[in-house]
Coordinates of C-alpha atoms in Angstrom, one line a residue:
Chain F
M1 CA 4.2 -20.9 -11.1
K2 CA 1.9 -17.8 -10.9
T3 CA 0.2 -19.0 -8.0
I4 CA 3.5 -19.8 -5.9
M5 CA 4.4 -16.6 -6.6
I6 CA 1.4 -15.0 -5.3
K7 CA 1.6 -17.5 -2.3
T8 CA 5.1 -16.4 -1.9
H9 CA 4.2 -12.9 -1.9
E10 CA 1.8 -13.3 0.8
A11 CA 4.0 -15.4 2.9
W12 CA 6.9 -12.8 2.7
L13 CA 4.5 -10.2 4.0
A14 CA 3.1 -12.3 6.7
T15 CA 6.5 -13.2 8.2
L16 CA 7.6 -9.4 7.7
M17 CA 4.3 -8.7 10.0
A18 CA 5.3 -11.4 12.5
G19 CA 8.7 -9.9 12.5
F20 CA 7.3 -6.3 13.5
M21 CA 4.9 -8.1 16.4
S22 CA 7.9 -9.5 18.1
K23 CA 9.8 -8.2 21.1
T24 CA 12.1 -10.9 21.5
E25 CA 15.1 -12.6 19.8
N26 CA 12.6 -14.0 17.5
K27 CA 12.2 -10.5 15.6
Q28 CA 15.6 -10.7 13.5
V29 CA 15.1 -14.4 12.8
L30 CA 11.8 -13.6 11.2
F31 CA 13.1 -10.4 9.5
D32 CA 15.9 -12.7 8.0
F33 CA 13.1 -15.1 7.0
S34 CA 10.9 -12.8 5.3
D35 CA 14.1 -11.3 3.4
I36 CA 14.5 -14.9 2.1
L37 CA 10.9 -15.2 1.0
F38 CA 11.3 -11.8 -0.7
R39 CA 14.2 -13.3 -2.5
H40 CA 12.3 -16.3 -3.6
F41 CA 9.3 -14.0 -4.9
T42 CA 12.1 -12.1 -7.1
W43 CA 13.6 -15.6 -8.6
L44 CA 9.9 -16.7 -9.3
E45 CA 8.9 -13.6 -10.8
N46 CA 12.0 -13.6 -13.1
E47 CA 11.3 -17.4 -14.1
L48 CA 7.7 -16.0 -15.0
I49 CA 9.5 -13.4 -17.2
E50 CA 11.9 -16.0 -18.8
L51 CA 8.9 -18.2 -19.5
G52 CA 6.9 -15.2 -21.2
E53 CA 4.3 -15.4 -18.9
S54 CA 2.0 -12.4 -17.8
Y55 CA 1.8 -12.0 -14.2
S56 CA 0.6 -9.2 -11.5
Y57 CA 1.6 -8.1 -7.8
D58 CA -2.2 -8.7 -7.2
R59 CA -2.6 -10.9 -3.8
D60 CA -5.3 -11.9 -1.3
A61 CA -5.7 -9.6 2.0
I62 CA -3.5 -11.3 4.7
P63 CA -5.0 -11.5 8.1
I64 CA -2.6 -11.1 11.0
K65 CA -4.5 -9.8 13.8
V66 CA -3.6 -12.3 16.4
E67 CA -3.2 -12.5 20.5
K68 CA 0.0 -14.9 20.2
L69 CA 2.5 -14.8 18.0
S70 CA 2.2 -18.7 17.5
D71 CA -0.9 -18.3 15.9
L72 CA 0.4 -16.3 13.2
L73 CA 3.4 -18.5 12.9
H74 CA 1.3 -21.5 12.6
D75 CA -0.6 -19.7 9.9
I76 CA 2.8 -18.9 8.0
E77 CA 3.9 -22.5 8.3
K78 CA 0.6 -23.6 6.5
R79 CA 1.4 -21.1 4.0
L80 CA 4.8 -22.5 3.5
S81 CA 3.6 -26.0 3.3
E82 CA 1.0 -25.1 0.3
I83 CA 4.0 -23.5 -1.4
D84 CA 6.1 -26.7 -0.9
L85 CA 3.2 -28.9 -2.1
Q86 CA 2.8 -26.7 -5.1
L87 CA 6.5 -26.5 -6.1
L88 CA 6.2 -30.4 -6.9
S89 CA 4.4 -29.4 -10.2
S90 CA 6.5 -26.6 -11.1
P91 CA 8.8 -27.1 -14.1
D92 CA 12.2 -25.5 -12.9
K93 CA 13.3 -28.3 -10.6
H94 CA 16.7 -26.4 -9.8
L95 CA 14.7 -23.4 -8.7
N96 CA 11.9 -25.5 -6.7
G97 CA 15.0 -27.4 -5.2
R98 CA 16.6 -24.3 -3.8
I99 CA 13.4 -22.9 -2.4
A100 CA 12.0 -26.2 -0.9
T101 CA 15.2 -26.4 1.1
D102 CA 14.9 -22.8 2.5
I103 CA 11.2 -23.5 3.1
K104 CA 11.9 -26.9 5.0
Y105 CA 14.3 -25.0 7.4
I106 CA 12.1 -22.0 8.0
R107 CA 9.2 -24.2 8.7
D108 CA 11.0 -26.1 11.2
V109 CA 12.4 -23.1 13.3
L110 CA 9.0 -21.4 13.3
L111 CA 7.2 -24.3 14.8
H112 CA 10.0 -24.2 17.7
M113 CA 9.7 -20.6 18.3
E114 CA 9.4 -19.4 21.7
D115 CA 5.7 -18.1 21.8
E116 CA 4.9 -14.1 22.8
D117 CA 1.9 -12.1 23.8
I118 CA 0.9 -9.6 20.9
T119 CA 0.3 -6.0 21.6
A120 CA 0.7 -4.4 18.1
F121 CA -3.0 -4.2 17.7
S122 CA -4.0 -2.8 20.7
M123 CA -4.8 0.6 19.1
E124 CA -3.2 2.3 22.3
R125 CA -1.2 4.8 20.3
K126 CA 1.4 5.1 23.0
F127 CA 5.0 5.0 22.1
P128 CA 7.0 3.3 24.7
G129 CA 8.7 5.8 27.2
I130 CA 7.3 8.8 25.2
D131 CA 4.6 11.1 26.1
L132 CA 3.4 12.7 23.1
T133 CA 0.4 15.3 22.8
E134 CA -2.8 14.2 21.1
E135 CA -2.0 16.4 18.0
A136 CA 1.7 14.7 17.7
T137 CA 0.1 11.3 18.0
D138 CA -2.5 12.0 15.0
A139 CA 0.2 13.1 13.1
L140 CA 2.4 10.5 13.9
T141 CA -0.4 7.8 13.3
L142 CA -1.2 9.2 9.8
F143 CA 2.3 9.4 8.8
L144 CA 2.9 5.9 9.8
F145 CA -0.2 4.5 7.7
E146 CA 1.2 6.8 4.7
E147 CA 4.6 5.9 4.8
T148 CA 4.3 2.2 5.5
Y149 CA 2.3 2.0 2.4
K150 CA 4.4 4.2 0.4
E151 CA 7.7 2.1 1.2
Y152 CA 5.8 -0.8 0.3
E153 CA 4.9 0.6 -3.0
L154 CA 8.2 2.0 -3.8
I155 CA 9.8 -1.7 -3.2
M156 CA 7.1 -3.0 -5.6
I157 CA 8.0 -0.5 -8.3
Y158 CA 11.5 -0.8 -8.2
N159 CA 11.7 -4.5 -8.1
Y160 CA 9.3 -4.6 -11.4
L161 CA 11.1 -2.0 -13.0
K162 CA 14.6 -4.0 -12.0
A163 CA 12.8 -7.6 -13.2
H164 CA 12.1 -6.1 -16.6
S165 CA 15.5 -4.0 -17.2
N166 CA 19.0 -5.5 -18.5
D167 CA 20.8 -2.3 -17.7
A168 CA 23.2 -2.9 -14.9
Y169 CA 23.8 0.7 -13.8
L170 CA 20.0 1.2 -13.6
N171 CA 19.5 -2.0 -11.8
R172 CA 22.2 -1.1 -9.1
I173 CA 20.4 2.2 -8.4
F174 CA 17.1 0.5 -8.2
Q175 CA 18.4 -2.5 -6.0
I176 CA 19.7 0.5 -3.5
L177 CA 16.5 2.1 -3.6
I178 CA 14.7 -1.2 -2.8
D179 CA 17.3 -1.7 0.3
E180 CA 16.4 1.7 1.3
S181 CA 12.7 1.3 1.1
F182 CA 13.1 -1.8 3.2
F183 CA 14.9 0.1 5.9
H184 CA 12.4 2.8 6.0
L185 CA 9.5 0.0 5.8
K186 CA 11.2 -2.0 8.7
S187 CA 11.5 1.0 10.9
F188 CA 8.0 2.4 10.2
G189 CA 6.3 -1.1 10.6
D190 CA 8.2 -1.5 13.9
M191 CA 6.9 2.0 15.1
G192 CA 3.4 0.9 14.1
A193 CA 3.6 -2.3 16.0
K194 CA 5.0 -0.4 19.3
M195 CA 1.9 2.2 18.9
G196 CA -0.5 -1.0 18.5
I197 CA -1.6 0.2 14.9
L198 CA 0.3 -2.6 13.0
A199 CA -1.4 -3.0 9.4
V200 CA -0.6 -5.0 6.2
P201 CA 0.3 -2.3 3.6
R202 CA -2.9 -2.4 1.0
M203 CA -2.2 -4.0 -2.3
V204 CA -0.5 -1.8 -5.0
M205 CA -2.5 -0.8 -8.2
K206 CA -1.1 -2.6 -11.4
E207 CA -0.6 0.7 -13.3
L208 CA 1.8 2.2 -10.6
Y209 CA 4.5 -0.6 -10.9
Q210 CA 3.7 -1.7 -14.6
V211 CA 5.3 1.9 -15.6
E212 CA 4.7 2.9 -19.3
D213 CA 7.0 6.1 -19.0
V214 CA 10.0 5.5 -16.7
V215 CA 11.4 9.2 -17.2
Q216 CA 7.9 10.7 -16.1
F217 CA 7.9 8.1 -13.4
L218 CA 11.2 9.2 -12.0
K219 CA 10.4 12.9 -12.6
N220 CA 7.1 12.4 -10.2
G221 CA 9.1 10.3 -7.9
I222 CA 11.7 13.2 -7.0
N223 CA 8.8 15.4 -6.4
E224 CA 7.3 12.8 -4.2
E225 CA 10.7 12.5 -2.2
L226 CA 10.6 16.3 -2.1
A227 CA 7.3 16.2 -0.5
A228 CA 8.2 13.2 1.7
K229 CA 11.2 15.4 3.0
E230 CA 8.7 18.1 4.0
E231 CA 6.4 15.4 6.0
C232 CA 9.3 14.2 7.8
K233 CA 10.4 18.0 8.8
K234 CA 6.5 18.8 9.8
L235 CA 6.7 15.7 12.0
S236 CA 10.1 16.5 13.4
E237 CA 8.8 19.7 14.6
A238 CA 5.7 18.3 16.0
V239 CA 7.4 15.6 17.9
A240 CA 10.7 17.7 18.9
K241 CA 8.8 19.2 22.1
D242 CA 8.0 15.9 23.5
S243 CA 10.7 13.5 22.1
P244 CA 14.0 14.7 20.9
E245 CA 14.8 11.1 20.3
L246 CA 11.9 11.1 17.6
E247 CA 12.7 14.1 16.2
K248 CA 16.3 13.0 15.5
F249 CA 14.9 9.9 13.9
F250 CA 12.8 11.9 11.4
D251 CA 15.6 14.4 10.8
F252 CA 17.7 11.4 10.0
I253 CA 14.7 10.2 7.6
N254 CA 14.4 13.3 6.0
H255 CA 18.4 13.7 5.4
Q256 CA 18.0 10.1 3.9
E257 CA 15.7 11.3 1.0
N258 CA 18.4 13.6 -0.3
Y259 CA 20.1 10.3 -1.1
H260 CA 17.2 8.7 -2.9
I261 CA 16.5 12.1 -4.7
S262 CA 20.1 12.1 -6.2
L263 CA 20.0 8.5 -7.0
M264 CA 16.8 9.0 -9.0
E265 CA 18.3 12.0 -10.6
D266 CA 21.1 9.9 -11.8
A267 CA 18.8 7.1 -13.0
L268 CA 16.7 9.8 -14.8
K269 CA 19.9 11.4 -16.6
H270 CA 21.0 7.8 -17.4
F271 CA 17.6 6.9 -18.9
E272 CA 17.3 10.3 -20.8
K273 CA 21.0 9.7 -22.2
G274 CA 19.9 6.2 -23.2
N275 CA 16.8 7.5 -24.8
N276 CA 18.5 9.9 -26.9
A277 CA 21.7 7.7 -28.2
Chain X
M1 CA -8.4 14.8 11.2
S2 CA -9.4 13.8 14.8
M3 CA -9.0 10.2 15.4
D4 CA -11.3 7.6 16.9
A5 CA -10.8 3.9 17.5
Q6 CA -13.4 3.5 14.1
L7 CA -11.6 5.7 11.9
I8 CA -8.3 3.8 13.1
E9 CA -10.0 0.2 12.7
H10 CA -10.8 1.6 8.9
M11 CA -6.9 2.5 8.5
M12 CA -5.7 -0.6 9.7
N13 CA -8.1 -2.9 8.0
P14 CA -9.7 -1.0 5.1
K15 CA -12.8 -2.8 4.2
N16 CA -13.6 -4.1 0.9
Y17 CA -10.0 -3.4 -0.5
G18 CA -9.0 -4.8 -3.7
T19 CA -10.4 -6.0 -7.0
L20 CA -13.4 -8.2 -7.4
E21 CA -13.6 -11.4 -9.4
G22 CA -16.3 -11.5 -11.6
A23 CA -17.2 -8.0 -11.4
D24 CA -20.4 -6.7 -13.6
A25 CA -19.1 -3.1 -13.9
Q26 CA -16.2 -0.8 -13.0
G27 CA -16.2 2.9 -12.1
I28 CA -13.4 5.4 -12.0
G29 CA -13.2 8.6 -9.6
K30 CA -10.4 10.8 -10.6
N31 CA -8.5 14.1 -9.3
P32 CA -7.0 15.5 -12.5
E33 CA -5.0 18.0 -10.1
N34 CA -2.4 15.4 -8.7
G35 CA -3.3 12.0 -10.7
E36 CA -4.9 10.4 -7.7
K37 CA -7.8 7.8 -8.5
V38 CA -10.2 5.4 -7.1
A39 CA -11.4 2.4 -8.8
I40 CA -14.7 0.7 -7.7
Y41 CA -16.0 -2.8 -8.8
I42 CA -19.2 -3.9 -8.4
R43 CA -21.3 -7.2 -8.5
V44 CA -24.9 -6.4 -9.1
G45 CA -27.7 -8.6 -7.7
K46 CA -31.2 -8.6 -8.5
D47 CA -34.2 -8.9 -5.9
E48 CA -37.9 -8.9 -7.2
E49 CA -36.5 -6.9 -10.3
E50 CA -34.9 -4.6 -8.3
L51 CA -31.0 -4.1 -8.9
Y52 CA -28.8 -4.1 -5.9
V53 CA -25.0 -3.9 -5.1
D54 CA -24.3 -7.6 -4.2
D55 CA -20.6 -7.0 -3.6
I56 CA -18.2 -4.1 -4.0
R57 CA -14.5 -3.5 -4.0
F58 CA -12.2 -0.5 -4.3
Q59 CA -8.6 0.2 -4.9
A60 CA -7.1 3.3 -4.8
I61 CA -3.9 5.6 -6.0
G62 CA -4.1 7.9 -3.3
C63 CA -3.8 9.2 0.4
T64 CA -5.0 7.6 3.7
T65 CA -8.1 9.7 3.7
T66 CA -9.0 8.2 0.3
V67 CA -8.6 4.8 1.7
L68 CA -10.7 6.0 4.9
A69 CA -13.2 7.2 2.5
G70 CA -13.3 4.1 0.3
S71 CA -13.5 1.8 3.3
M72 CA -16.4 3.6 4.7
L73 CA -18.5 4.2 1.6
T74 CA -18.3 0.8 0.0
E75 CA -19.4 -0.6 3.4
E76 CA -22.5 1.7 3.1
A77 CA -23.1 1.1 -0.5
K78 CA -22.9 -2.8 -0.1
G79 CA -26.2 -4.4 -0.4
L80 CA -28.1 -1.0 -1.3
N81 CA -30.5 -1.0 -4.4
F82 CA -29.6 1.2 -7.2
N83 CA -31.6 4.3 -5.8
G84 CA -30.2 3.8 -2.5
V85 CA -26.5 4.2 -4.1
Q86 CA -27.6 7.4 -5.9
N87 CA -28.9 8.7 -2.5
L88 CA -25.9 7.8 -0.9
V89 CA -23.8 9.6 -3.5
E90 CA -25.8 12.7 -3.3
A91 CA -25.7 12.7 0.5
T92 CA -22.0 12.2 0.3
M93 CA -21.7 15.2 -2.2
K94 CA -24.0 17.5 0.1
L95 CA -21.4 16.8 3.1
L96 CA -18.3 18.1 1.2
D97 CA -19.0 21.6 1.9
R98 CA -18.3 20.8 5.7
L99 CA -15.1 18.8 5.3
P100 CA -11.6 20.4 4.8
P101 CA -10.8 20.6 1.1
E102 CA -8.1 17.5 1.3
D103 CA -10.7 15.5 2.7
A104 CA -13.7 16.6 0.3
A105 CA -11.7 15.5 -2.8
C106 CA -10.9 12.2 -1.3
S107 CA -14.5 11.4 -0.5
E108 CA -15.8 13.2 -3.6
M109 CA -13.5 11.0 -5.7
V110 CA -14.8 7.8 -3.9
A111 CA -18.3 8.9 -4.4
L112 CA -17.8 9.7 -7.9
A113 CA -16.2 6.2 -8.6
I114 CA -19.0 4.6 -7.0
K115 CA -21.7 6.5 -8.9
A116 CA -19.5 5.7 -12.3
A117 CA -19.7 1.9 -11.5
V118 CA -23.6 2.1 -11.3
D119 CA -23.7 4.2 -14.3
T120 CA -21.3 2.1 -16.3
Y121 CA -23.4 -0.8 -15.4
E122 CA -26.7 0.7 -16.7
K123 CA -25.1 1.9 -19.9
R124 CA -23.8 -1.7 -20.7
K125 CA -27.5 -3.2 -20.3
S126 CA -27.9 -1.6 -23.9
D127 CA -24.3 -1.5 -25.4
P128 CA -22.1 -4.4 -23.6
D129 CA -18.8 -2.7 -24.8
Y130 CA -19.6 0.8 -23.2
P131 CA -16.1 1.8 -21.9
V132 CA -15.5 2.1 -18.2
I133 CA -17.1 5.8 -16.8
T134 CA -14.6 7.9 -15.2
Y135 CA -15.8 11.1 -13.3
K136 CA -13.3 14.0 -12.5
V137 CA -13.5 15.6 -8.7
V138 CA -14.2 19.6 -8.8
N139 CA -12.8 20.0 -5.3
S140 CA -9.2 21.0 -4.9
C141 CA -7.1 18.6 -2.8
V142 CA -5.0 21.5 -1.3
P143 CA -3.9 20.8 2.1
K144 CA -5.4 23.2 4.7
D145 CA -2.2 25.0 5.6
D146 CA -1.3 25.7 1.9
N147 CA -4.9 26.7 1.2
M148 CA -5.1 29.2 4.1
K149 CA -1.7 30.3 2.8
A150 CA -2.9 30.7 -0.9
I151 CA -6.1 32.6 0.6
N152 CA -3.8 35.1 2.7
N153 CA -1.7 35.7 -0.4
Q154 CA -4.8 36.6 -2.6
K155 CA -6.0 39.0 0.1
E156 CA -2.6 40.7 0.3
G157 CA -2.6 40.9 -3.4
R158 CA 0.6 38.6 -3.8

């Protein structure tokens, strides 16, 4: 079961990356499939928790540098085929059945997708239709690397917290934060692909998501969100002269952080109230 | 940070990132100022009675600069004998003065983690239960702008 979870984690990320690379109607289909694989990942995680088995979010590096989309799609298809085979020896037949029927359909669609040339690794660092200065380009490059990882990290942390909590109020907050981080991850991943610097976020260290002190984690998280707001503000100012469109986008992301902070403050209050009761 | 193709390649595909199965030793570099840390895992080989870094991996809780430093320094350390590793660490420490403070703290953290891994290995030769060594950075991870503001404020007696 642990191996299936790790393989599903890798297949989820590979499919998400394929979505970033695509410039056609394939994109939305790949995003939808990656969402389904993420859900499989959470189901398998819950199964491991119910069985009382220890697990982690460790995984292998995922090579995605391809010239044709079909090369990555074949790789994903192979990954899914391996998962499908391993499901046969897994104990929960109902769960396996649900996952296997999804995988069967996804594999079939992937193999029949229209092929595309990939430019997501060109390293050109030019945003289509926008002429940024070298300074703004460097600032945007660094921001995209930092924040793509950060959003992935947040998804993994909130997902772990949610998987280990039976508190409906907190889980509602964690789910909203997961959804918000997915939106940001997809936005930044898409931008990275357009700039020719698409990369798989690095693996998250265990001690980050296996949170021992949730109160401290939330307090630190609020400070990090405040820092992220500052980064968005700086970036918005750096690109304002060259691109009002990007300026508006980073202001929008900046304002979204207010909502995250407010949710984390709610979670903090709720947690502290529970601890004091 | 001015970016060339080599730097961007390291950002897109950090070399040697992750844990190392069957590692002989681990070392930690830590920034107590902000909680950032680097973990280094090494597998040690022996060539004509000389110990060398056969394989190396790193993981980081930190910024992109830390990951860049980890990617580059672990590439350099791979294959070096222990004397070579110590020279690499010393050479890196000497270069820190030339870097902006935030970059210096990141590179120092990686260099110290590599040193900690080698030192942990040496200690475990006589005491197999010796704990993983952690070294703390002395450079401050204050971004250049804030650092200049702090310097100016100090000059103006604020």
